[in-house]
């Protein structure tokens, strides 16, 4: 398989570290004498031909920037066969023989669709939710977690001063990995995630009571957005124990900010490995982490995998909250 021109795109929700990954793809490609092109606004850019040539200067001083210099978008048109064929036509017209797609499951489904038309594709997992089943770690998760932790630490100061209960909603519509990780890191009174069935009396009210018996007068409840509305949970707490919780929804602040060292380094390694895979003749793969190292799996296999909350996190949380 001869590789001459590589296209790189970011799709879905932005994640800190995407720019480090794009930079790595570009510089690795140039190192091997390949041309590299940036596809702007995700799969839609491949349909419309929104493509620019990238060189060392294009990606200079981007490793420390959050967001994505290539922009990102979701494309309903690309979900159709007609849209996919337009994207393939763009690849053929411009001579793009390979695409590196940085994003989540939706991004990988798009890459799989292109692969059936003979386009070489490599996926790189990047999502703050860390919910890509084939990998232990996704680009952006560490930065998002640290952003949430910093915010909650500041909230705790005022909650402690006023002896209040705080309900903090973090991102995670379908997955609670971020909420669980952040909850453990901040010593939350309770953590609610969509993967675990919630018994409100046991999982929230009794934990607040137990904390009070242990001498605490402030309580921190962390909830993934997919586990329920922070406002609704606060209202139920008020009805049950006559506290007046303060609600904080962190929202999109978790997506932004300077990427941490971990996200910069992992993004750089994954971008490098994506190009090396293509050069070695491997395609339709997803770069992923496993047991502390890097590996790759077939895209089809990756999309069929299922990921669960780590049982050790559930067990540790139970021990830390006293129930």
Tab-separated table of C-alpha atoms in Angstrom:
chain	number	residue	atom	x	y	z
A	1	UNK	CA	0.000	0.000	0.000
A	2	UNK	CA	1.558	3.285	-1.144
A	3	UNK	CA	0.688	6.353	0.935
A	4	UNK	CA	1.247	9.827	-0.523
A	5	UNK	CA	-1.372	12.166	0.908
A	6	UNK	CA	-2.999	11.993	4.341
A	7	UNK	CA	-6.076	13.935	5.405
A	8	UNK	CA	-6.717	14.601	9.084
A	9	UNK	CA	-9.964	15.740	10.696
A	10	UNK	CA	-11.584	16.225	14.088
A	11	UNK	CA	-15.245	15.365	14.536
A	12	UNK	CA	-17.892	15.355	17.254
A	13	UNK	CA	-17.334	17.174	20.545
A	14	UNK	CA	-14.024	18.982	20.880
A	15	UNK	CA	-11.529	17.691	23.433
A	16	UNK	CA	-8.342	19.282	24.805
A	17	UNK	CA	-5.368	17.561	23.189
A	18	UNK	CA	-6.914	17.315	19.721
A	19	UNK	CA	-4.503	19.987	18.465
A	20	UNK	CA	-1.529	18.084	19.843
A	21	UNK	CA	-2.763	15.037	17.947
A	22	UNK	CA	-3.285	16.938	14.675
A	23	UNK	CA	0.185	18.444	15.049
A	24	UNK	CA	1.672	14.992	15.528
A	25	UNK	CA	-0.080	13.556	12.471
A	26	UNK	CA	1.175	16.439	10.336
A	27	UNK	CA	4.765	16.367	11.566
A	28	UNK	CA	5.034	12.588	11.378
A	29	UNK	CA	3.667	12.617	7.830
A	30	UNK	CA	6.125	15.328	6.770
A	31	UNK	CA	8.978	13.471	8.458
A	32	UNK	CA	8.257	10.541	6.159
A	33	UNK	CA	7.978	12.722	3.062
A	34	UNK	CA	4.174	12.623	2.849
A	35	UNK	CA	1.765	15.469	2.185
A	36	UNK	CA	-0.817	16.251	4.855
A	37	UNK	CA	-4.102	18.096	4.529
A	38	UNK	CA	-6.474	19.384	7.187
A	39	UNK	CA	-10.164	18.664	6.650
A	40	UNK	CA	-12.100	21.396	8.420
A	41	UNK	CA	-15.446	20.947	10.181
A	42	UNK	CA	-15.339	17.168	10.377
A	43	UNK	CA	-16.927	14.891	7.822
A	44	UNK	CA	-18.880	17.823	6.411
A	45	UNK	CA	-15.593	19.336	5.268
A	46	UNK	CA	-14.837	16.221	3.275
A	47	UNK	CA	-18.191	16.561	1.513
A	48	UNK	CA	-17.778	20.260	0.720
A	49	UNK	CA	-14.040	20.209	0.046
A	50	UNK	CA	-13.200	22.485	2.995
A	51	UNK	CA	-9.577	21.344	2.991
A	52	UNK	CA	-6.256	23.120	3.542
A	53	UNK	CA	-2.662	22.013	3.154
A	54	UNK	CA	-0.799	21.699	6.453
A	55	UNK	CA	2.914	22.113	7.115
A	56	UNK	CA	5.186	22.679	10.114
A	57	UNK	CA	4.162	26.317	10.412
A	58	UNK	CA	0.447	25.475	10.199
A	59	UNK	CA	0.657	23.460	13.398
A	60	UNK	CA	3.332	25.509	15.152
A	61	UNK	CA	2.465	26.658	18.686
A	62	UNK	CA	-0.725	24.578	18.738
A	63	UNK	CA	0.284	21.837	21.176
A	64	UNK	CA	-0.802	23.996	24.124
A	65	UNK	CA	-4.112	25.151	22.643
A	66	UNK	CA	-7.484	23.741	23.614
A	67	UNK	CA	-10.300	23.112	21.149
A	68	UNK	CA	-9.374	22.172	17.586
A	69	UNK	CA	-7.748	24.335	14.923
A	70	UNK	CA	-9.587	22.272	12.301
A	71	UNK	CA	-12.974	23.061	13.859
A	72	UNK	CA	-15.506	20.323	14.394
A	73	UNK	CA	-19.096	19.609	13.455
A	74	UNK	CA	-21.594	16.812	13.147
A	75	UNK	CA	-22.829	16.069	9.626
A	76	UNK	CA	-26.265	14.590	8.991
A	77	UNK	CA	-25.497	14.487	5.277
A	78	UNK	CA	-22.507	12.233	5.856
A	79	UNK	CA	-24.826	9.711	7.498
A	80	UNK	CA	-26.426	9.132	4.111
A	81	UNK	CA	-24.960	7.054	1.296
A	82	UNK	CA	-25.140	10.059	-1.009
A	83	UNK	CA	-23.102	12.138	1.450
A	84	UNK	CA	-20.528	9.406	1.827
A	85	UNK	CA	-20.136	9.116	-1.920
A	86	UNK	CA	-19.542	12.880	-2.127
A	87	UNK	CA	-16.807	12.508	0.477
A	88	UNK	CA	-15.225	9.660	-1.481
A	89	UNK	CA	-15.326	11.783	-4.644
A	90	UNK	CA	-13.468	14.545	-2.781
A	91	UNK	CA	-10.816	12.058	-1.679
A	92	UNK	CA	-10.355	10.800	-5.236
A	93	UNK	CA	-10.314	14.289	-6.755
A	94	UNK	CA	-7.640	15.534	-4.331
A	95	UNK	CA	-5.701	12.278	-4.222
A	96	UNK	CA	-6.266	11.696	-0.503
A	97	UNK	CA	-5.551	8.007	-0.041
A	98	UNK	CA	-5.734	7.980	3.756
A	99	UNK	CA	-7.800	9.700	6.461
A	100	UNK	CA	-6.911	10.027	10.151
A	101	UNK	CA	-10.137	10.728	12.057
A	102	UNK	CA	-9.906	12.074	15.617
A	103	UNK	CA	-13.047	11.822	17.754
A	104	UNK	CA	-15.483	9.357	19.289
A	105	UNK	CA	-17.743	6.493	18.235
A	106	UNK	CA	-19.630	8.640	15.726
A	107	UNK	CA	-16.343	9.620	14.129
A	108	UNK	CA	-15.321	5.977	13.885
A	109	UNK	CA	-18.628	5.009	12.306
A	110	UNK	CA	-17.928	7.640	9.678
A	111	UNK	CA	-14.448	6.235	9.125
A	112	UNK	CA	-15.895	2.742	8.770
A	113	UNK	CA	-18.315	4.023	6.139
A	114	UNK	CA	-15.429	5.481	4.126
A	115	UNK	CA	-13.437	2.276	4.436
A	116	UNK	CA	-16.080	0.314	2.513
A	117	UNK	CA	-15.303	2.539	-0.494
A	118	UNK	CA	-11.613	1.665	-0.310
A	119	UNK	CA	-10.320	4.694	1.613
A	120	UNK	CA	-7.624	3.883	4.181
A	121	UNK	CA	-8.710	5.113	7.619
A	122	UNK	CA	-7.261	5.269	11.117
A	123	UNK	CA	-9.293	6.393	14.131
A	124	UNK	CA	-7.916	8.125	17.225
A	125	UNK	CA	-10.143	8.296	20.354
A	126	UNK	CA	-10.700	11.819	21.662
A	127	UNK	CA	-13.608	12.595	23.978
A	128	UNK	CA	-13.787	14.036	27.474
A	129	UNK	CA	-16.344	11.353	28.398
A	130	UNK	CA	-13.665	8.620	28.051
A	131	UNK	CA	-16.419	6.307	26.804
A	132	UNK	CA	-14.726	4.704	23.789
A	133	UNK	CA	-14.942	0.995	24.562
A	134	UNK	CA	-11.784	-0.182	22.812
A	135	UNK	CA	-9.422	2.062	24.776
A	136	UNK	CA	-8.645	2.683	28.426
A	137	UNK	CA	-7.938	6.330	27.772
A	138	UNK	CA	-9.262	9.022	25.413
A	139	UNK	CA	-7.611	12.324	24.567
A	140	UNK	CA	-9.237	15.147	26.539
A	141	UNK	CA	-10.354	13.182	29.576
A	142	UNK	CA	-7.503	14.256	31.856
A	143	UNK	CA	-7.922	17.956	31.108
A	144	UNK	CA	-11.692	17.814	31.563
A	145	UNK	CA	-11.318	15.958	34.854
A	146	UNK	CA	-8.787	18.457	36.181
A	147	UNK	CA	-10.978	21.374	35.119
A	148	UNK	CA	-13.952	19.893	36.978
A	149	UNK	CA	-11.828	19.114	40.031
A	150	UNK	CA	-10.501	22.673	40.183
A	151	UNK	CA	-14.043	24.080	39.997
A	152	UNK	CA	-15.375	21.723	42.657
A	153	UNK	CA	-12.465	22.431	45.001
A	154	UNK	CA	-13.378	26.111	44.842
A	155	UNK	CA	-17.034	25.322	45.415
A	156	UNK	CA	-16.124	23.246	48.445
A	157	UNK	CA	-14.498	26.257	50.092
A	158	UNK	CA	-17.731	28.232	50.077
A	159	UNK	CA	-19.899	25.194	50.850
A	160	UNK	CA	-17.780	24.522	53.934
A	161	UNK	CA	-17.914	28.155	55.024
A	162	UNK	CA	-21.710	28.230	54.829
A	163	UNK	CA	-22.306	24.603	55.896
A	164	UNK	CA	-24.217	23.792	52.741
A	165	UNK	CA	-24.905	20.951	50.339
A	166	UNK	CA	-23.751	21.337	46.741
A	167	UNK	CA	-24.988	19.341	43.751
A	168	UNK	CA	-22.552	19.539	40.832
A	169	UNK	CA	-23.473	18.273	37.375
A	170	UNK	CA	-20.614	17.199	35.116
A	171	UNK	CA	-20.738	16.036	31.508
A	172	UNK	CA	-21.568	12.448	30.656
A	173	UNK	CA	-24.898	11.995	28.903
A	174	UNK	CA	-24.416	8.270	28.350
A	175	UNK	CA	-21.385	7.513	30.497
A	176	UNK	CA	-20.296	8.233	34.055
A	177	UNK	CA	-16.525	7.783	33.781
A	178	UNK	CA	-15.832	11.496	34.221
A	179	UNK	CA	-18.252	11.855	37.139
A	180	UNK	CA	-16.860	8.807	38.928
A	181	UNK	CA	-13.241	9.871	38.477
A	182	UNK	CA	-13.937	13.442	39.559
A	183	UNK	CA	-16.076	12.317	42.485
A	184	UNK	CA	-13.288	10.131	43.816
A	185	UNK	CA	-10.755	12.914	43.338
A	186	UNK	CA	-12.747	15.515	45.285
A	187	UNK	CA	-13.936	13.179	48.032
A	188	UNK	CA	-17.595	13.577	47.112
A	189	UNK	CA	-20.326	12.575	49.542
A	190	UNK	CA	-22.107	10.746	46.712
A	191	UNK	CA	-21.619	10.167	42.974
A	192	UNK	CA	-24.460	9.342	40.583
A	193	UNK	CA	-23.728	7.787	37.182
A	194	UNK	CA	-26.028	6.369	34.478
A	195	UNK	CA	-24.379	2.934	34.568
A	196	UNK	CA	-25.419	2.262	38.172
A	197	UNK	CA	-29.069	1.888	39.216
A	198	UNK	CA	-29.863	4.636	41.712
A	199	UNK	CA	-31.606	4.052	45.032
A	200	UNK	CA	-31.998	7.693	46.087
A	201	UNK	CA	-32.519	6.969	49.779
A	202	UNK	CA	-29.478	4.699	49.950
A	203	UNK	CA	-27.171	6.410	47.455
A	204	UNK	CA	-27.757	10.027	48.427
A	205	UNK	CA	-29.827	10.624	51.566
A	206	UNK	CA	-28.190	7.985	53.777
A	207	UNK	CA	-24.738	9.111	52.656
A	208	UNK	CA	-25.565	12.684	53.659
A	209	UNK	CA	-26.816	11.429	57.015
A	210	UNK	CA	-23.704	9.281	57.493
A	211	UNK	CA	-21.492	12.278	56.732
A	212	UNK	CA	-23.394	14.320	59.338
A	213	UNK	CA	-22.983	11.555	61.933
A	214	UNK	CA	-19.247	11.714	61.197
A	215	UNK	CA	-19.178	15.403	62.012
A	216	UNK	CA	-19.418	16.999	58.585
A	217	UNK	CA	-21.749	19.917	57.948
A	218	UNK	CA	-21.176	20.335	54.182
A	219	UNK	CA	-21.893	17.767	51.464
A	220	UNK	CA	-20.795	17.424	47.849
A	221	UNK	CA	-22.941	15.450	45.410
A	222	UNK	CA	-21.458	14.850	41.927
A	223	UNK	CA	-23.839	13.722	39.192
A	224	UNK	CA	-23.267	12.814	35.553
A	225	UNK	CA	-25.817	14.584	33.346
A	226	UNK	CA	-27.093	11.199	32.132
A	227	UNK	CA	-27.948	10.149	35.701
A	228	UNK	CA	-30.404	12.970	36.264
A	229	UNK	CA	-30.807	16.713	36.462
A	230	UNK	CA	-28.823	18.397	39.220
A	231	UNK	CA	-31.811	20.663	39.897
A	232	UNK	CA	-34.167	17.708	40.309
A	233	UNK	CA	-31.711	15.949	42.617
A	234	UNK	CA	-31.321	19.097	44.707
A	235	UNK	CA	-35.115	19.394	45.018
A	236	UNK	CA	-35.385	15.777	46.184
A	237	UNK	CA	-32.661	16.348	48.788
A	238	UNK	CA	-34.530	19.402	50.094
A	239	UNK	CA	-37.759	17.421	50.385
A	240	UNK	CA	-36.058	14.488	52.135
A	241	UNK	CA	-33.816	16.198	54.701
A	242	UNK	CA	-34.791	19.887	54.558
A	243	UNK	CA	-31.403	21.028	53.265
A	244	UNK	CA	-31.253	23.804	50.673
A	245	UNK	CA	-28.654	22.559	48.155
A	246	UNK	CA	-26.858	24.866	45.733
A	247	UNK	CA	-26.763	23.636	42.131
A	248	UNK	CA	-23.800	24.074	39.794
A	249	UNK	CA	-23.815	22.823	36.201
A	250	UNK	CA	-20.245	22.924	34.898
A	251	UNK	CA	-21.326	22.450	31.285
A	252	UNK	CA	-19.012	23.249	28.395
A	253	UNK	CA	-16.317	24.775	30.592
A	254	UNK	CA	-15.095	21.184	30.908
A	255	UNK	CA	-14.313	21.044	27.176
A	256	UNK	CA	-12.049	24.073	27.125
A	257	UNK	CA	-8.714	25.106	28.504
A	258	UNK	CA	-5.057	24.319	27.998
A	259	UNK	CA	-4.556	20.546	27.699
A	260	UNK	CA	-2.665	18.819	30.482
A	261	UNK	CA	0.711	17.191	29.928
A	262	UNK	CA	-0.990	13.794	29.778
A	263	UNK	CA	-3.342	14.857	26.989
A	264	UNK	CA	-0.541	16.552	25.055
A	265	UNK	CA	1.745	13.535	25.270
A	266	UNK	CA	-0.940	10.928	24.573
A	267	UNK	CA	-2.278	12.990	21.685
A	268	UNK	CA	1.226	13.234	20.255
A	269	UNK	CA	1.897	9.519	20.606
A	270	UNK	CA	-1.434	8.524	19.095
A	271	UNK	CA	-0.988	10.841	16.121
A	272	UNK	CA	2.460	9.411	15.475
A	273	UNK	CA	1.199	5.823	15.725
A	274	UNK	CA	-1.679	6.524	13.309
A	275	UNK	CA	0.731	7.546	10.551
A	276	UNK	CA	3.088	4.676	11.325
A	277	UNK	CA	0.186	2.223	11.011
A	278	UNK	CA	-0.658	3.545	7.560
A	279	UNK	CA	2.961	3.327	6.461
A	280	UNK	CA	3.162	-0.275	7.654
A	281	UNK	CA	0.177	-1.185	5.463
A	282	UNK	CA	-2.421	-1.366	8.240
A	283	UNK	CA	-5.758	0.355	7.770
A	284	UNK	CA	-9.282	0.478	9.220
A	285	UNK	CA	-7.795	0.518	12.721
A	286	UNK	CA	-8.279	2.504	15.927
A	287	UNK	CA	-5.243	3.518	17.972
A	288	UNK	CA	-5.916	2.744	21.632
A	289	UNK	CA	-4.355	2.238	25.041
A	290	UNK	CA	-4.340	-1.072	26.874
A	291	UNK	CA	-2.561	-2.170	30.060
A	292	UNK	CA	-0.438	0.960	30.118
A	293	UNK	CA	0.731	0.686	26.510
A	294	UNK	CA	-0.498	1.494	23.020
A	295	UNK	CA	-2.066	-0.929	20.578
A	296	UNK	CA	-4.643	-0.898	17.783
A	297	UNK	CA	-7.839	-2.760	16.941
A	298	UNK	CA	-10.025	-3.161	13.867
A	299	UNK	CA	-12.656	-0.411	13.615
A	300	UNK	CA	-15.476	-2.918	13.272
A	301	UNK	CA	-14.314	-4.739	16.386
A	302	UNK	CA	-13.866	-1.452	18.244
A	303	UNK	CA	-17.448	-0.370	17.559
A	304	UNK	CA	-18.816	-3.666	18.867
A	305	UNK	CA	-17.023	-3.487	22.216
A	306	UNK	CA	-18.749	-2.481	25.459
A	307	UNK	CA	-17.156	-0.584	28.330
A	308	UNK	CA	-18.227	-0.631	31.977
A	309	UNK	CA	-17.418	1.500	34.992
A	310	UNK	CA	-14.453	-0.092	36.750
A	311	UNK	CA	-15.670	-2.129	39.702
A	312	UNK	CA	-12.744	-0.930	41.814
A	313	UNK	CA	-14.027	2.637	41.485
A	314	UNK	CA	-17.479	1.578	42.670
A	315	UNK	CA	-15.951	-0.340	45.588
A	316	UNK	CA	-13.590	2.473	46.563
A	317	UNK	CA	-16.390	5.027	46.456
A	318	UNK	CA	-18.508	2.853	48.734
A	319	UNK	CA	-15.645	2.599	51.223
A	320	UNK	CA	-14.839	6.311	51.099
A	321	UNK	CA	-18.462	7.358	51.716
A	322	UNK	CA	-18.972	4.974	54.598
A	323	UNK	CA	-21.788	2.849	53.149
